[in-house]
């Protein structure tokens, strides 16, 4: 009997997972490139994660994306870890070797940078300070990517100051911590401004930060992508800034995994955006 073991399987592991847009995106790319593979959502509880990720390669999985709440746990379970995943302290992309060994990477920072470069080709992160609102998991990826891209200074304000302080301790002296109530002050002369908090998401309050000091030459990015145009982005656009929504980061962070698992570098274009946005 022939088996389907040669048909590559991939998916996204999280809990909950029903809301994930990744199956639509990878499904779109698989169809577009005519690849005989599957990408499925996998709801896995915290207690089962170790067993499941070791079992998957035996079932034909070539890799998986990992999302909340497993991103930190899988880093400890992997056989090898990229420097950037180690630095961020979390992994979102696992690739299985032929012998089932697990290679862990984090592509969120790559996705963040690629999104800004695609939408603002003239953006030069090394040309001036960056201001980051928030200090959660996404902020860690953004800060490490901005440092790697040469940002001379990264200012961080977070509601819970201790989390910003932890980022400064880990990422070094180019990181400067501001109080949350002074977040408006850190925008002055910043060339890159990023909301990495969950504020502005559907169902959450808006991010309210005074934008008086915002440089009209600043590129302003919101990691939130539902809605696409947050009030924060609308306010920044009204002041003349170039604004970039968070959907492109979601698309770009997925591309390296797809290429590793299915052998084709997928294009991040309007069709990919539409596939994810389709109701
Ligand atoms: P997280 O680790 O839970 O961090 C949440 C952040 O939001 C923390 O800085 C938290 O501050 C802040 N926050 C939450 N509620 C707040 C409130 N009421 N007032 C002030 N600050 C508040 O989550 P995450 O993984 O970093 O994700 C953060 C956001 O980025 C989410 O909206 C997520 O969807 C988005 N994201 C987008 C992409 C993409 O590809 N576009 C990728 C990753 C994440 P405290 O530390 O004080 O709690």
Short mmCIF file of C-alpha atoms and ligand atoms in Angstrom, two decimals:
data_model
loop_
_atom_site.label_atom_id
_atom_site.label_comp_id
_atom_site.label_asym_id
_atom_site.label_seq_id
_atom_site.Cartn_x
_atom_site.Cartn_y
_atom_site.Cartn_z
CA UNK A 1 0.00 0.00 0.00
CA UNK A 2 1.32 3.43 -0.82
CA UNK A 3 1.39 5.89 2.02
CA UNK A 4 1.12 9.64 1.98
CA UNK A 5 4.23 10.05 4.07
CA UNK A 6 5.88 12.02 1.27
CA UNK A 7 3.12 14.65 1.29
CA UNK A 8 4.49 17.38 3.54
CA UNK A 9 2.35 18.39 6.49
CA UNK A 10 2.70 21.59 8.51
CA UNK A 11 0.49 23.55 10.85
CA UNK A 12 0.20 26.01 13.69
CA UNK A 13 0.13 24.96 17.34
CA UNK A 14 -1.53 27.11 19.98
CA UNK A 15 -4.38 27.30 22.48
CA UNK A 16 -6.78 28.67 21.46
CA UNK A 17 -6.07 28.37 17.73
CA UNK A 18 -9.41 28.80 15.92
CA UNK A 19 -8.75 32.52 15.34
CA UNK A 20 -5.38 31.94 13.64
CA UNK A 21 -5.02 33.35 10.14
CA UNK A 22 -2.00 31.18 9.33
CA UNK A 23 -3.97 28.24 7.83
CA UNK A 24 -5.59 30.60 5.31
CA UNK A 25 -2.27 32.13 4.37
CA UNK A 26 -0.37 28.87 3.94
CA UNK A 27 -3.41 27.32 2.23
CA UNK A 28 -3.36 30.20 -0.26
CA UNK A 29 0.35 29.72 -0.96
CA UNK A 30 0.03 25.92 -1.28
CA UNK A 31 -2.75 26.37 -3.86
CA UNK A 32 -0.96 29.17 -5.66
CA UNK A 33 2.27 27.19 -6.12
CA UNK A 34 0.48 23.90 -6.78
CA UNK A 35 2.17 22.16 -3.85
CA UNK A 36 0.70 18.90 -2.60
CA UNK A 37 0.89 19.68 1.11
CA UNK A 38 -1.36 20.57 4.01
CA UNK A 39 -1.25 23.23 6.74
CA UNK A 40 -3.65 22.77 9.64
CA UNK A 41 -4.52 24.39 13.00
CA UNK A 42 -3.57 22.21 15.99
CA UNK A 43 -5.02 23.04 19.39
CA UNK A 44 -2.58 21.67 21.99
CA UNK A 45 -2.76 22.16 25.76
CA UNK A 46 0.29 23.19 27.76
CA UNK A 47 0.60 19.75 29.37
CA UNK A 48 0.72 18.00 25.99
CA UNK A 49 3.11 20.23 24.07
CA UNK A 50 6.30 18.24 24.68
CA UNK A 51 4.71 14.95 23.63
CA UNK A 52 3.00 16.45 20.59
CA UNK A 53 5.97 18.23 19.06
CA UNK A 54 8.04 15.04 19.27
CA UNK A 55 5.24 12.98 17.74
CA UNK A 56 4.49 15.22 14.76
CA UNK A 57 7.52 14.33 12.60
CA UNK A 58 6.58 10.66 12.91
CA UNK A 59 3.23 11.56 11.31
CA UNK A 60 4.75 13.32 8.30
CA UNK A 61 5.07 16.86 9.64
CA UNK A 62 7.98 18.84 8.21
CA UNK A 63 7.48 21.75 10.57
CA UNK A 64 5.05 23.90 12.54
CA UNK A 65 4.43 27.45 13.58
CA UNK A 66 3.97 27.99 17.29
CA UNK A 67 1.88 30.65 18.94
CA UNK A 68 0.56 31.63 22.39
CA UNK A 69 1.03 30.05 24.93
CA UNK A 70 3.82 27.75 23.65
CA UNK A 71 6.41 30.09 22.12
CA UNK A 72 8.75 30.04 25.14
CA UNK A 73 8.24 26.36 26.04
CA UNK A 74 9.22 25.05 22.60
CA UNK A 75 12.53 26.87 22.80
CA UNK A 76 13.49 24.62 25.71
CA UNK A 77 12.29 21.50 23.89
CA UNK A 78 14.18 22.14 20.63
CA UNK A 79 17.43 20.35 19.69
CA UNK A 80 18.88 23.48 18.10
CA UNK A 81 17.94 27.13 18.35
CA UNK A 82 18.91 30.11 16.19
CA UNK A 83 20.69 33.02 17.86
CA UNK A 84 17.76 35.33 17.21
CA UNK A 85 15.27 32.95 18.83
CA UNK A 86 17.58 32.58 21.82
CA UNK A 87 17.92 36.37 22.09
CA UNK A 88 14.16 36.90 21.88
CA UNK A 89 13.53 34.00 24.28
CA UNK A 90 10.78 32.49 22.13
CA UNK A 91 10.31 30.54 18.90
CA UNK A 92 7.51 30.75 16.33
CA UNK A 93 8.85 28.43 13.61
CA UNK A 94 9.96 24.82 14.11
CA UNK A 95 11.49 22.73 11.35
CA UNK A 96 11.95 18.97 11.64
CA UNK A 97 15.10 17.32 10.34
CA UNK A 98 14.80 13.90 8.68
CA UNK A 99 15.72 12.23 11.98
CA UNK A 100 12.96 14.16 13.80
CA UNK A 101 15.31 16.65 15.48
CA UNK A 102 13.69 20.01 16.13
CA UNK A 103 15.21 23.25 14.88
CA UNK A 104 13.68 26.39 16.42
CA UNK A 105 13.70 29.88 14.94
CA UNK A 106 11.93 33.16 15.54
CA UNK A 107 10.90 35.04 12.38
CA UNK A 108 8.81 37.79 14.02
CA UNK A 109 11.65 40.32 13.93
CA UNK A 110 12.36 39.47 10.30
CA UNK A 111 8.64 39.91 9.52
CA UNK A 112 8.56 43.28 11.26
CA UNK A 113 11.53 44.63 9.30
CA UNK A 114 10.43 43.12 5.96
CA UNK A 115 6.96 44.70 6.35
CA UNK A 116 8.40 48.18 6.90
CA UNK A 117 10.91 47.80 4.07
CA UNK A 118 8.22 46.63 1.67
CA UNK A 119 5.85 49.50 2.45
CA UNK A 120 8.47 52.24 2.96
CA UNK A 121 11.51 51.46 0.79
CA UNK A 122 13.14 54.73 1.91
CA UNK A 123 12.96 53.73 5.61
CA UNK A 124 16.42 53.71 7.22
CA UNK A 125 16.22 52.48 10.83
CA UNK A 126 19.87 53.43 11.42
CA UNK A 127 19.18 57.11 10.71
CA UNK A 128 17.51 57.94 14.02
CA UNK A 129 16.01 56.80 17.31
CA UNK A 130 13.13 54.35 17.49
CA UNK A 131 10.28 54.52 20.01
CA UNK A 132 8.57 51.28 21.04
CA UNK A 133 5.31 51.21 22.99
CA UNK A 134 4.97 47.98 24.95
CA UNK A 135 7.44 45.42 26.28
CA UNK A 136 5.71 42.05 25.78
CA UNK A 137 6.69 39.15 23.54
CA UNK A 138 6.22 41.05 20.28
CA UNK A 139 8.28 43.98 21.60
CA UNK A 140 11.22 41.66 22.26
CA UNK A 141 11.26 40.63 18.60
CA UNK A 142 10.89 44.25 17.44
CA UNK A 143 13.65 45.55 19.72
CA UNK A 144 16.10 42.85 18.74
CA UNK A 145 15.36 43.40 15.02
CA UNK A 146 15.75 47.18 15.33
CA UNK A 147 19.08 46.74 17.11
CA UNK A 148 20.28 44.38 14.39
CA UNK A 149 19.11 46.88 11.74
CA UNK A 150 21.33 49.53 13.35
CA UNK A 151 18.88 51.75 15.24
CA UNK A 152 21.14 54.03 17.30
CA UNK A 153 18.71 54.28 20.22
CA UNK A 154 15.54 52.46 21.17
CA UNK A 155 13.17 54.10 23.63
CA UNK A 156 10.67 51.87 25.35
CA UNK A 157 7.61 52.70 27.45
CA UNK A 158 5.41 50.02 28.94
CA UNK A 159 2.57 50.09 31.44
CA UNK A 160 4.54 47.66 33.62
CA UNK A 161 7.90 49.38 33.84
CA UNK A 162 9.74 46.30 35.09
CA UNK A 163 9.25 44.63 31.70
CA UNK A 164 10.93 47.56 29.90
CA UNK A 165 13.76 47.43 32.44
CA UNK A 166 14.19 43.73 31.70
CA UNK A 167 14.58 44.55 28.00
CA UNK A 168 17.22 47.15 28.80
CA UNK A 169 19.11 44.65 30.95
CA UNK A 170 19.04 42.07 28.18
CA UNK A 171 19.54 44.24 25.11
CA UNK A 172 21.95 46.82 26.52
CA UNK A 173 22.62 50.51 26.64
CA UNK A 174 21.05 51.44 23.30
CA UNK A 175 17.71 50.76 25.03
CA UNK A 176 16.34 53.68 27.08
CA UNK A 177 13.38 53.22 29.40
CA UNK A 178 10.62 55.82 29.73
CA UNK A 179 7.70 55.84 32.13
CA UNK A 180 4.41 54.81 30.52
CA UNK A 181 2.89 58.20 31.43
CA UNK A 182 5.76 59.89 29.57
CA UNK A 183 5.40 57.85 26.41
CA UNK A 184 4.57 61.02 24.45
CA UNK A 185 7.99 62.50 25.33
CA UNK A 186 9.90 59.63 23.79
CA UNK A 187 8.36 60.29 20.36
CA UNK A 188 10.28 63.54 19.87
CA UNK A 189 12.68 63.18 16.92
CA UNK A 190 12.05 59.40 16.73
CA UNK A 191 12.18 58.17 13.11
CA UNK A 192 10.51 54.84 13.78
CA UNK A 193 7.51 54.51 16.12
CA UNK A 194 5.93 51.13 16.85
CA UNK A 195 2.92 50.09 18.90
CA UNK A 196 3.60 46.59 20.18
CA UNK A 197 0.90 46.71 22.86
CA UNK A 198 -2.45 45.00 22.44
CA UNK A 199 -4.17 48.39 22.71
CA UNK A 200 -6.22 49.30 19.65
CA UNK A 201 -7.19 45.70 18.92
CA UNK A 202 -10.88 45.04 18.37
CA UNK A 203 -12.41 44.76 21.84
CA UNK A 204 -9.58 46.65 23.58
CA UNK A 205 -9.34 50.37 24.36
CA UNK A 206 -7.41 52.56 21.92
CA UNK A 207 -3.77 53.39 22.49
CA UNK A 208 -3.89 56.97 23.71
CA UNK A 209 -0.53 58.62 23.63
CA UNK A 210 0.00 62.36 23.05
CA UNK A 211 1.39 62.77 19.53
CA UNK A 212 2.31 66.48 19.78
CA UNK A 213 6.02 65.65 19.63
CA UNK A 214 5.72 63.20 16.74
CA UNK A 215 8.09 63.96 13.87
CA UNK A 216 6.09 64.11 10.59
CA UNK A 217 9.02 62.26 8.96
CA UNK A 218 8.53 59.31 11.34
CA UNK A 219 7.40 55.95 10.02
CA UNK A 220 4.63 54.78 12.37
CA UNK A 221 3.76 51.09 12.60
CA UNK A 222 1.09 49.29 14.59
CA UNK A 223 1.52 45.56 15.15
CA UNK A 224 -2.23 45.29 15.65
CA UNK A 225 -3.91 44.13 12.42
CA UNK A 226 -7.54 43.79 13.53
CA UNK A 227 -8.62 46.45 12.76
CA UNK A 228 -6.13 47.29 10.02
CA UNK A 229 -6.40 51.04 10.61
CA UNK A 230 -6.17 51.61 14.35
CA UNK A 231 -7.00 54.99 15.85
CA UNK A 232 -3.28 55.35 16.64
CA UNK A 233 -2.39 54.97 12.94
CA UNK A 234 -5.20 57.31 11.89
CA UNK A 235 -3.95 60.00 14.32
CA UNK A 236 -0.36 59.61 13.10
CA UNK A 237 -1.46 59.77 9.44
CA UNK A 238 -3.41 62.97 10.19
CA UNK A 239 -0.12 64.51 11.36
CA UNK A 240 1.55 63.65 8.05
CA UNK A 241 3.42 60.48 9.07
CA UNK A 242 3.76 57.45 6.84
CA UNK A 243 1.83 54.66 8.57
CA UNK A 244 2.09 50.88 8.16
CA UNK A 245 -0.41 48.36 9.52
CA UNK A 246 0.51 45.07 11.21
CA UNK A 247 -0.82 42.61 8.65
CA UNK A 248 2.33 42.64 6.55
CA UNK A 249 4.39 41.49 9.56
CA UNK A 250 2.08 38.50 9.95
CA UNK A 251 2.54 37.63 6.26
CA UNK A 252 6.30 38.15 6.13
CA UNK A 253 7.03 36.18 9.33
CA UNK A 254 5.34 33.19 7.69
CA UNK A 255 7.42 33.19 4.50
CA UNK A 256 10.68 31.63 5.82
CA UNK A 257 8.80 28.68 7.37
CA UNK A 258 6.84 28.03 4.19
CA UNK A 259 10.05 28.05 2.16
CA UNK A 260 11.83 25.64 4.53
CA UNK A 261 8.93 23.19 4.68
CA UNK A 262 7.60 23.31 1.12
CA UNK A 263 10.67 24.39 -0.87
CA UNK A 264 9.29 27.57 -2.48
CA UNK A 265 9.80 31.13 -1.29
CA UNK A 266 6.24 32.52 -1.27
CA UNK A 267 5.41 36.02 -2.37
CA UNK A 268 3.95 38.50 0.10
CA UNK A 269 1.63 40.47 -2.16
CA UNK A 270 -1.94 41.73 -2.45
CA UNK A 271 -3.23 38.22 -3.14
CA UNK A 272 -1.69 36.94 0.12
CA UNK A 273 -3.20 39.90 1.99
CA UNK A 274 -6.59 39.26 0.44
CA UNK A 275 -6.44 35.56 1.34
CA UNK A 276 -6.03 36.44 5.00
CA UNK A 277 -8.59 39.26 4.98
CA UNK A 278 -11.37 37.37 3.18
CA UNK A 279 -14.35 37.10 5.57
P1 LIG B 1 2.00 40.21 25.30
O1 LIG B 1 3.33 39.55 25.45
O2 LIG B 1 0.85 39.72 26.09
O3 LIG B 1 2.21 41.78 25.59
C1 LIG B 1 1.10 42.64 25.64
C2 LIG B 1 1.60 44.09 25.69
O4 LIG B 1 0.44 44.95 25.66
C3 LIG B 1 2.36 44.41 26.96
O5 LIG B 1 3.30 45.44 26.68
C4 LIG B 1 1.23 44.96 27.86
O6 LIG B 1 1.68 45.78 28.89
C5 LIG B 1 0.45 45.75 26.84
N1 LIG B 1 -0.93 46.00 27.28
C6 LIG B 1 -1.96 45.10 27.26
N2 LIG B 1 -3.08 45.68 27.74
C7 LIG B 1 -2.73 46.96 28.09
C8 LIG B 1 -3.44 48.05 28.64
N3 LIG B 1 -4.76 47.96 28.95
N4 LIG B 1 -2.79 49.22 28.84
C9 LIG B 1 -1.46 49.33 28.52
N5 LIG B 1 -0.74 48.32 27.99
C10 LIG B 1 -1.37 47.15 27.79
O7 LIG B 1 1.49 40.16 23.78
P2 LIG B 1 2.39 40.21 22.45
O8 LIG B 1 2.58 38.84 21.94
O9 LIG B 1 3.57 41.08 22.71
O10 LIG B 1 1.37 40.93 21.41
C11 LIG B 1 1.10 42.31 21.53
C12 LIG B 1 0.29 42.78 20.31
O11 LIG B 1 1.05 42.60 19.12
C13 LIG B 1 -1.01 42.01 20.09
O12 LIG B 1 -1.98 42.94 19.64
C14 LIG B 1 -0.68 41.04 18.99
O13 LIG B 1 -1.82 40.69 18.20
C15 LIG B 1 0.29 41.87 18.17
N6 LIG B 1 1.22 41.06 17.37
C16 LIG B 1 1.18 41.20 16.03
C17 LIG B 1 2.04 40.48 15.24
C18 LIG B 1 1.99 40.66 13.76
O14 LIG B 1 2.51 39.78 13.04
N7 LIG B 1 1.47 41.75 13.27
C19 LIG B 1 2.95 39.58 15.83
C20 LIG B 1 2.96 39.45 17.23
C21 LIG B 1 2.08 40.21 17.98
P3 LIG B 1 2.00 45.14 30.36
O15 LIG B 1 3.37 44.54 30.24
O16 LIG B 1 1.93 46.29 31.28
O17 LIG B 1 0.93 44.11 30.62
#
